[in-house]
Coordinates of C-alpha atoms and ligand atoms in Angstrom, one line a residue:
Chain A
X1 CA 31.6 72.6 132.7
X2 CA 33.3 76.3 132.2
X3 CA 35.7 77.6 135.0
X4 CA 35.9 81.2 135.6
X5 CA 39.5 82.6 135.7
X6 CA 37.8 85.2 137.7
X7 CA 36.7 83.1 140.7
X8 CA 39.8 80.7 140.9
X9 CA 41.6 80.9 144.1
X10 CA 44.4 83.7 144.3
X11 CA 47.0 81.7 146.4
X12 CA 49.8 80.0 144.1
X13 CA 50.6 76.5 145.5
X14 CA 53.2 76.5 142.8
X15 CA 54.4 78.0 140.4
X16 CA 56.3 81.6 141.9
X17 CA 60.1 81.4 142.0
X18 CA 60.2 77.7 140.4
X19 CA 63.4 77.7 138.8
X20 CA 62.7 76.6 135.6
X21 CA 63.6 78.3 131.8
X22 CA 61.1 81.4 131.8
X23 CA 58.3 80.0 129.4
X24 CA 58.4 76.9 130.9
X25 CA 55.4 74.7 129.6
X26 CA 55.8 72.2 132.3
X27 CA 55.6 75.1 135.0
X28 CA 52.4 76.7 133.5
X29 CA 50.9 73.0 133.2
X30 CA 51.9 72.6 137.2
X31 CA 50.2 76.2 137.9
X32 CA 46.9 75.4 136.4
X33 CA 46.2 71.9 137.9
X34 CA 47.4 73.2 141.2
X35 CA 44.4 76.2 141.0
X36 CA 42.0 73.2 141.2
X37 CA 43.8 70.3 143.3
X38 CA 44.1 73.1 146.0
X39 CA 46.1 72.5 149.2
X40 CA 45.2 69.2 150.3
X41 CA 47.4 67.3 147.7
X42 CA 50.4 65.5 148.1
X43 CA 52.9 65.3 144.6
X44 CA 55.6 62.8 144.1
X45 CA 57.5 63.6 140.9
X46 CA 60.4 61.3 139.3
X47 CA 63.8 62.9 138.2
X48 CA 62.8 65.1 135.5
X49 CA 62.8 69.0 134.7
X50 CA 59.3 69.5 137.0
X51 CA 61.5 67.7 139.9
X52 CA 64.3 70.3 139.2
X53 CA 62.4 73.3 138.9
X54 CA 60.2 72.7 142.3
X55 CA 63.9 72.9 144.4
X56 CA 65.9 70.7 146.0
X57 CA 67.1 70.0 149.2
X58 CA 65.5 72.8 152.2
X59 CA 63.9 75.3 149.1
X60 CA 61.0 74.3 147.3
X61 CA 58.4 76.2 145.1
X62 CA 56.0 74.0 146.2
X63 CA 53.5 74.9 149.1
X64 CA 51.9 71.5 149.1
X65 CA 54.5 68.2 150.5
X66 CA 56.5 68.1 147.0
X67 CA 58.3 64.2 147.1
X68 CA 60.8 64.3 144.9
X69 CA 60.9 60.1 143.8
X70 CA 63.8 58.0 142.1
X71 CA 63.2 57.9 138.5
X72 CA 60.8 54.7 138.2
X73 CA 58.8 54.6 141.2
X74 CA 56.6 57.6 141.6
X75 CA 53.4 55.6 140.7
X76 CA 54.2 53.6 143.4
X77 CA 55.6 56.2 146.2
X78 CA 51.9 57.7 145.5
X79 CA 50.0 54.3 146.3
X80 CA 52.1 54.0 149.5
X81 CA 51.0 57.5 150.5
X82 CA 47.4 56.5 149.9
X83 CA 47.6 53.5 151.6
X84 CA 49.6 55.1 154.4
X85 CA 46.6 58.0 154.3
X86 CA 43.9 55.7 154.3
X87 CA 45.0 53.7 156.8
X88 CA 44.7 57.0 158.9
X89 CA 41.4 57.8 157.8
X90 CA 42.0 60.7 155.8
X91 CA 39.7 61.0 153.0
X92 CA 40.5 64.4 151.6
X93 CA 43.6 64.5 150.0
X94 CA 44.4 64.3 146.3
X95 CA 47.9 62.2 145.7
X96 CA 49.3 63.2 142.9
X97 CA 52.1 61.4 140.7
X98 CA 53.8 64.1 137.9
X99 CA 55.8 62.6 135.4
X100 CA 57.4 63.6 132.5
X101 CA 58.0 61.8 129.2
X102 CA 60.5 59.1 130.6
X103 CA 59.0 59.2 133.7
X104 CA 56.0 57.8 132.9
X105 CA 56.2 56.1 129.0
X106 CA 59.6 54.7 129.5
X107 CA 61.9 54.6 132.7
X108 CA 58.3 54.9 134.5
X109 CA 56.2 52.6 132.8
X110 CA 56.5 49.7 134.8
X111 CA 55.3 50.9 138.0
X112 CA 53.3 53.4 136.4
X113 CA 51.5 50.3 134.7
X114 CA 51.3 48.4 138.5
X115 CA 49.8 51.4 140.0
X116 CA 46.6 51.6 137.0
X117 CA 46.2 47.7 137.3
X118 CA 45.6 48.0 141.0
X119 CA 43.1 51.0 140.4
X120 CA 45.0 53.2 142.8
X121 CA 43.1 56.1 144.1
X122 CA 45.8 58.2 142.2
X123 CA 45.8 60.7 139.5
X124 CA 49.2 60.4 137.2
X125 CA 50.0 63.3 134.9
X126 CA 52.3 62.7 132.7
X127 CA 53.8 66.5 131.2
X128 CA 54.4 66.3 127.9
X129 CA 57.1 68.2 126.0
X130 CA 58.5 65.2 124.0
X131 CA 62.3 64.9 124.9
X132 CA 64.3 64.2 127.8
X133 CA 64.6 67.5 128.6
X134 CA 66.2 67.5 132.0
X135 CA 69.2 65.8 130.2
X136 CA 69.6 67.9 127.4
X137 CA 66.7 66.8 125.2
X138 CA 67.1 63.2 123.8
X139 CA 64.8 61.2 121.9
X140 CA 62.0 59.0 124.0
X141 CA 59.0 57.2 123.1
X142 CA 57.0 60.2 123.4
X143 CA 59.0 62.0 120.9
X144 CA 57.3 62.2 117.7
X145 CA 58.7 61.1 114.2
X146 CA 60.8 62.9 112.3
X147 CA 61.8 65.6 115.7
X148 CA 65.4 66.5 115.7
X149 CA 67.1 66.3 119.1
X150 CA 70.5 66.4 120.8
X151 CA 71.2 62.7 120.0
X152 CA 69.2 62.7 116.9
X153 CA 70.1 64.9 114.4
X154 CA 68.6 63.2 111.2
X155 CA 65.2 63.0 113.2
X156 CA 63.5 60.2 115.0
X157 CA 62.4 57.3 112.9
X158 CA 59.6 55.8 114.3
X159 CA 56.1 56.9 115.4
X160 CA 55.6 58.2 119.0
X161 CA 54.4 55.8 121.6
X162 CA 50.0 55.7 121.8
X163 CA 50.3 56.4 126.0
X164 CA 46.6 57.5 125.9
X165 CA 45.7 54.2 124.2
X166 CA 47.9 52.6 126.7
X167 CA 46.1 53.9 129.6
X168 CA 42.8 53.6 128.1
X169 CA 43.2 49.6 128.2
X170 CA 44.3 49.0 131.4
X171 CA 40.2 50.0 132.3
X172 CA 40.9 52.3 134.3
X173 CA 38.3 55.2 135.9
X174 CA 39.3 58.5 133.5
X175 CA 42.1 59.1 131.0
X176 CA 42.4 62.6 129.5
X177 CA 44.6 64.4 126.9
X178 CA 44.8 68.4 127.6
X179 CA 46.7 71.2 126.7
X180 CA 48.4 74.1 128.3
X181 CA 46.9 76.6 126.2
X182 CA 43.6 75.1 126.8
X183 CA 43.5 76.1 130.6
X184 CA 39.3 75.9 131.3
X185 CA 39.7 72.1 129.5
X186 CA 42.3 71.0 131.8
X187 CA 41.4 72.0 134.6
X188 CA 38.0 71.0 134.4
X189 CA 39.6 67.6 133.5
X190 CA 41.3 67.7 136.8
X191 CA 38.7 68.3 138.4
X192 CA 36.6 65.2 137.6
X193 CA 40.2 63.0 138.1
X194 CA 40.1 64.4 141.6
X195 CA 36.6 63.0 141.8
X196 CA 37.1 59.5 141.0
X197 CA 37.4 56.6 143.4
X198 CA 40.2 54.7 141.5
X199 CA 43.1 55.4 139.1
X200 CA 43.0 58.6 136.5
X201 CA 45.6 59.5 134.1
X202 CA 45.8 62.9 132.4
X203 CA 48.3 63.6 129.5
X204 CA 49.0 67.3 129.1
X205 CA 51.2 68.4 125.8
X206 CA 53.6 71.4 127.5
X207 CA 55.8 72.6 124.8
X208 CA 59.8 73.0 125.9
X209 CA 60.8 75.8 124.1
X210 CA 64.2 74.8 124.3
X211 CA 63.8 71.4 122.9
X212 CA 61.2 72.5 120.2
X213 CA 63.5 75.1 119.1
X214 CA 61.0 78.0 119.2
X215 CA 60.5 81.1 120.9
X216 CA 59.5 81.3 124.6
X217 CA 56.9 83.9 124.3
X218 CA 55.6 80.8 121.4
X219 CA 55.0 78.4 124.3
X220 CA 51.1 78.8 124.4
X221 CA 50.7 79.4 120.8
X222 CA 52.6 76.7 119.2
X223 CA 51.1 74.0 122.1
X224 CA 47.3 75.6 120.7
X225 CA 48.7 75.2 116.9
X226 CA 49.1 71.3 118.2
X227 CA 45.3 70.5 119.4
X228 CA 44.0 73.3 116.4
X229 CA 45.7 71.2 113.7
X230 CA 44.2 68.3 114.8
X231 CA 47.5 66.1 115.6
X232 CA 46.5 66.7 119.8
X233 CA 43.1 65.7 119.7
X234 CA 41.4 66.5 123.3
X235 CA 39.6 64.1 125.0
X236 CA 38.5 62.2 127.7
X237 CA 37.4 58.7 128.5
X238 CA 35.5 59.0 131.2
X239 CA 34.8 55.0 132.7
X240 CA 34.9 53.7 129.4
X241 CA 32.8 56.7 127.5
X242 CA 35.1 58.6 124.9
X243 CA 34.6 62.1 124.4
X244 CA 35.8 64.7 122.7
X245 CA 35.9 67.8 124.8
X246 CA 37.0 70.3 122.0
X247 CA 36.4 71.0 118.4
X248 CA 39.3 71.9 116.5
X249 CA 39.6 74.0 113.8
X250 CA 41.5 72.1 111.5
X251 CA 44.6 74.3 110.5
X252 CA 47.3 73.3 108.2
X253 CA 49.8 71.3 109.9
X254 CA 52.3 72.7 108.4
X255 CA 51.5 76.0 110.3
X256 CA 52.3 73.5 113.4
X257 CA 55.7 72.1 111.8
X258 CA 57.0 75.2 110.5
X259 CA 56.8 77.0 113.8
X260 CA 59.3 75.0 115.2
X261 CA 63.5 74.2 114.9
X262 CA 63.0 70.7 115.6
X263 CA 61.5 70.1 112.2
X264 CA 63.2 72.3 110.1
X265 CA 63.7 69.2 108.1
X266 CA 60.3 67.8 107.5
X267 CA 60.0 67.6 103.6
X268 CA 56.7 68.6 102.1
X269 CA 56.0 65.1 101.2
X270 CA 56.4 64.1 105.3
X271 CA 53.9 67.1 105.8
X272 CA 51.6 65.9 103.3
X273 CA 51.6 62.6 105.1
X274 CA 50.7 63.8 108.3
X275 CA 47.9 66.0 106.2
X276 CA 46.2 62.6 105.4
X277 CA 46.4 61.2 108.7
X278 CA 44.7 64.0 110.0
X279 CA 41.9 64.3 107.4
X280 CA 41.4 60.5 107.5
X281 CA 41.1 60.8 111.4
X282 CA 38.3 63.4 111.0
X283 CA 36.6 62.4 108.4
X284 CA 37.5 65.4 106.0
X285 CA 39.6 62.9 103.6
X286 CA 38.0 62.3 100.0
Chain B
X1 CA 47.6 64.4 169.3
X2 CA 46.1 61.5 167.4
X3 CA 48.1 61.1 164.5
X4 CA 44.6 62.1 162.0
X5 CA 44.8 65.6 163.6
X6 CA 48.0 66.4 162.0
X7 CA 47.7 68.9 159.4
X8 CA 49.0 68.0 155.7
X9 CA 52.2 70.3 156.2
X10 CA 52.5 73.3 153.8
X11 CA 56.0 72.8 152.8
X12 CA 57.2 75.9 150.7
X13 CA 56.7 78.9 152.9
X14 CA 59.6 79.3 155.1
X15 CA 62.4 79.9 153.4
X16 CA 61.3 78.7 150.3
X17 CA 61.7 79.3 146.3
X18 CA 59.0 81.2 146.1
X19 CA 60.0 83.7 149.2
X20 CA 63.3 84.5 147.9
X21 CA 62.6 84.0 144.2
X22 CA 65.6 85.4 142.4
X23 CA 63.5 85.5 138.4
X24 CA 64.7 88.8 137.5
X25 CA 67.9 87.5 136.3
X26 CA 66.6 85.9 133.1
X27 CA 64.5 89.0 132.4
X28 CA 66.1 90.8 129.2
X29 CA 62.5 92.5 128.4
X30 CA 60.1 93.2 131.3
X31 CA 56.1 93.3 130.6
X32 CA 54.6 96.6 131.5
X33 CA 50.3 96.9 131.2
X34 CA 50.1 99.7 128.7
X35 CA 46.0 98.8 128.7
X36 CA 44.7 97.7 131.4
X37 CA 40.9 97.0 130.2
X38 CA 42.2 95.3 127.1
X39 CA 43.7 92.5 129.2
X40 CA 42.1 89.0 129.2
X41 CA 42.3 87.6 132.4
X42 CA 43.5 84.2 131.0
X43 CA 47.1 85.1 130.8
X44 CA 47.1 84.6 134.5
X45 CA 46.7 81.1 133.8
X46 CA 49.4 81.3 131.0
X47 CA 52.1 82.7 132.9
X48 CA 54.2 79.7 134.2
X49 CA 56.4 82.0 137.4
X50 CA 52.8 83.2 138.6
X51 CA 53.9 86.7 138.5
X52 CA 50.6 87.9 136.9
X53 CA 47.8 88.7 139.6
X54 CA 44.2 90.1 139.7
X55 CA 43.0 91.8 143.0
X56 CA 40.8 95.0 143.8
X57 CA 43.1 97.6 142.2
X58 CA 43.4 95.2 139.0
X59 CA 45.7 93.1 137.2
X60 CA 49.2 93.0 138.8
X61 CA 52.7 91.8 137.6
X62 CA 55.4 90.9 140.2
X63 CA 58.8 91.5 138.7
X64 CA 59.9 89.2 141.8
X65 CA 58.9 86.6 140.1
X66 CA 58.5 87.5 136.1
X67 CA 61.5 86.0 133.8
X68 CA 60.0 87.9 131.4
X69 CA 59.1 85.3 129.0
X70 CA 57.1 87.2 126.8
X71 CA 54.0 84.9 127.0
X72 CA 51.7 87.3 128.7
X73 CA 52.2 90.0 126.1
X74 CA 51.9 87.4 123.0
X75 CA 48.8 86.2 124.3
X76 CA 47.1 89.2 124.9
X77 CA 46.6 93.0 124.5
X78 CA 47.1 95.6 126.7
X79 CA 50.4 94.0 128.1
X80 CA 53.7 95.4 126.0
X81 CA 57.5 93.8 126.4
X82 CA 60.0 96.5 126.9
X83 CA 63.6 96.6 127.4
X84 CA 65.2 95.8 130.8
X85 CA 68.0 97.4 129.6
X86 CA 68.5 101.1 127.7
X87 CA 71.9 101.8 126.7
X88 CA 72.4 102.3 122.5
X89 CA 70.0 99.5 120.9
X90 CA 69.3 98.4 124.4
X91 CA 72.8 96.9 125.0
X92 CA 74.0 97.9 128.4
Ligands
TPP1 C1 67.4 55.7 136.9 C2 67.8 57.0 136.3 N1 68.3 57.1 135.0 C3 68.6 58.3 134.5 C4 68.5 59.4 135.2 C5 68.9 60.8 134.6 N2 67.8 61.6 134.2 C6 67.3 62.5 135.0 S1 66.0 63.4 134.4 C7 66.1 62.5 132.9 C8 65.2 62.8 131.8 C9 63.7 63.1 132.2 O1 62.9 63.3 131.1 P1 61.4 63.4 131.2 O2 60.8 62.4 132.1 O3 60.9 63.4 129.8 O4 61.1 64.8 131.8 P2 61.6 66.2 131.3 O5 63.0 66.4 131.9 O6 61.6 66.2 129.8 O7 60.7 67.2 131.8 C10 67.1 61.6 133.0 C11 67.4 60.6 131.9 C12 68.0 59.3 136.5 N3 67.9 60.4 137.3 N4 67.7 58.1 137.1
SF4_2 S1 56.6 87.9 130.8 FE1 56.3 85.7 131.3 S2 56.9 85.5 133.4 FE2 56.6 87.7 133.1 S3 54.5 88.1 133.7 FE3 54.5 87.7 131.4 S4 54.0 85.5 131.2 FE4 54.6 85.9 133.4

């Protein structure tokens, strides 16, 4: 399915005067799943940087009810708001949990997990940039090996957390991977999350430029340099049936790498290594 | 009124972020359209304040809202960053 930027609705749900870093990944991520949820969705989002940047207190940049959840719990506040919605008989809202990195692979993850065994008619998004950003940018599960950040300056040493696989075994209706600089992809993933009767979970990669130590004009570019490389495959698993909703081009991944601060320390030998994985992955290995 | 009648509150308008959006202050370089037809209508999908907007006159950018990021102009022609600021070397 192809969406037309043309024909998408004009109003902004969110997105204008969030006060977020300008090149925010996590905003433009927000923006472009808002275009298709539309205005009957409710969000609950844990302590993280897309909690912050949607206001506090009497502002908010939302224009859809924005609950802003304790830091494990926003799987769960969504299936209360279902169950509290259902119980009314309304059928056409879209709840919404929006987590980041620790809010949904770490500090999250246990009611996060709850939520997907119970097949909750929720969609979770967990927003991607890889660090604990709203801290400072520390290291998570979700950070990938070798990244420097502020409490790891000789570079993670272990592999980033599978979430997708995760997910994917907990059975539950639709899992997705998407990209920020992949806009028609994700929202058309959205849009079939919204469709589904039970629990979906959609993992967007939204570059921090602050924590990846790039420019933020580089945002989009470095986040496409992730999925063209071939290290942020996309794809869905739609009840059980994997696909793969984009063919990449197969880059170097050192063009990925060297775009960015937080690996100015990858040798050419840990490059090399990820090379391999990649051409073992899709088949282009010898 | 029955409790089911009650609308889904929109929660932002009055008095919210996105009335009184303060963005300018990050902006150091502002986007100005240099080309209008050369612009590909996907940067308004790309910019994360929502300042970029297409209606009957064309594409418009709000500078309410723009931090001036850079994105739009990286991503596509037609759009060109230029200096908020235009003292000597564009210190003010
Ligand atoms: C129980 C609890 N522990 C710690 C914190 C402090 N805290 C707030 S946001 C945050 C990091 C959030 O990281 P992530 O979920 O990856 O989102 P990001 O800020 O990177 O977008 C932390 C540790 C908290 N609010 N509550
Ligand atoms: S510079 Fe950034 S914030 Fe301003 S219009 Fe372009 S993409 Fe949007």
């Amino acid at each position: 399915m192809t969406i037309n930027v043309n024909s998408l609705p004009q109003v902004e749900l969110f997105g204008q005067g969030n006060v977020g870093c300008k090149g925010c990944g996590a905003a433009i991520a927000g923006r472009q799943a808002m275009k298709v949820l539309g205005e009957r969705t409710i969000i609950t989002i844990p302590a993280s940087c897309m909690a912050t940047l949607g206001g506090s207190n009497t502002r908010s940049a939302w224009r859809v009810p924005f609950y802003h959840t304790l830091f494990e719990c926003a799987p769960a506040v969504s299936s209360g708001i279902r169950a509290a919605l259902e119980i009314q008989g309304i059928k056409d809202v879209n709840v919404v949990s929006w987590g980041g990195d620790a809010g949904s692979a770490d500090i999250g993850f246990q009611s996060l997990t709850g939520a997907a065994e119970r097949q909750e008619n929720i969609i979770h998004v967990l927003y991607d940039n890889e660090m604990y950003m709203n801290t400072g940018g520390q290291t998570g599960s979700q950070t990938p090996i070798y990244a420097i950040t502020s409490n790891g300056s000789l570079g993670k040493k272990v592999r980033k957390k599978n979430m997708l696989a995760i997910m994917e075994a907990h059975g539950i209706d639709y899992v997705a991977s998407a990209n920020i600089a992949y806009p028609e992809d994700l929202m058309a993933k959205f849009q079939k999350a919204a469709a589904k009767k039970g629990f979906s979970y959609i993992h967007i990669l939204a570059p921090c430029h602050r924590g990846w130590g790039i420019k933020p004009e580089e945002t989009i570019e470095v986040a496409r340099k992730a999925t063209e490389c071939g290290l942020w495959e996309l794809f869905e698993v739609d009840e059980g049936k994997r696909t793969r909703t984009y063919e990449p081009k197969l880059i170097p991944v050192a063009d990925y790498f060297k775009a960015q601060g937080r690996f100015k320390n990858l040798t050419d030998e840990q490059i090399a290594e990820f090379q391999k994985f990649v051409d073992d992955y899709y088949g282009k290995g010898e | 009124m029955a409790l089911k009648q009650l609308p889904i509150v929109p929660s932002g308008d009055p008095g919210g972020l996105a009335e009184s959006a303060n963005a300018g202050v990050q902006r150091i370089n502002r986007p100005v359209i240099s080309d209008a037809t050369k612009i590909d209508p996907i940067v308004i999908l790309f910019c994360p304040d929502g300042a970029i907007s297409l209606d009957e006159s064309g594409f418009v950018i709000s500078y309410k809202f723009c931090k001036g990021c850079g994105i739009c102009a990286k991503e596509s022609e037609g759009i060109v960053m230029v200096p908020e600021y235009t003292g000597p070397k564009g210190i003010f």
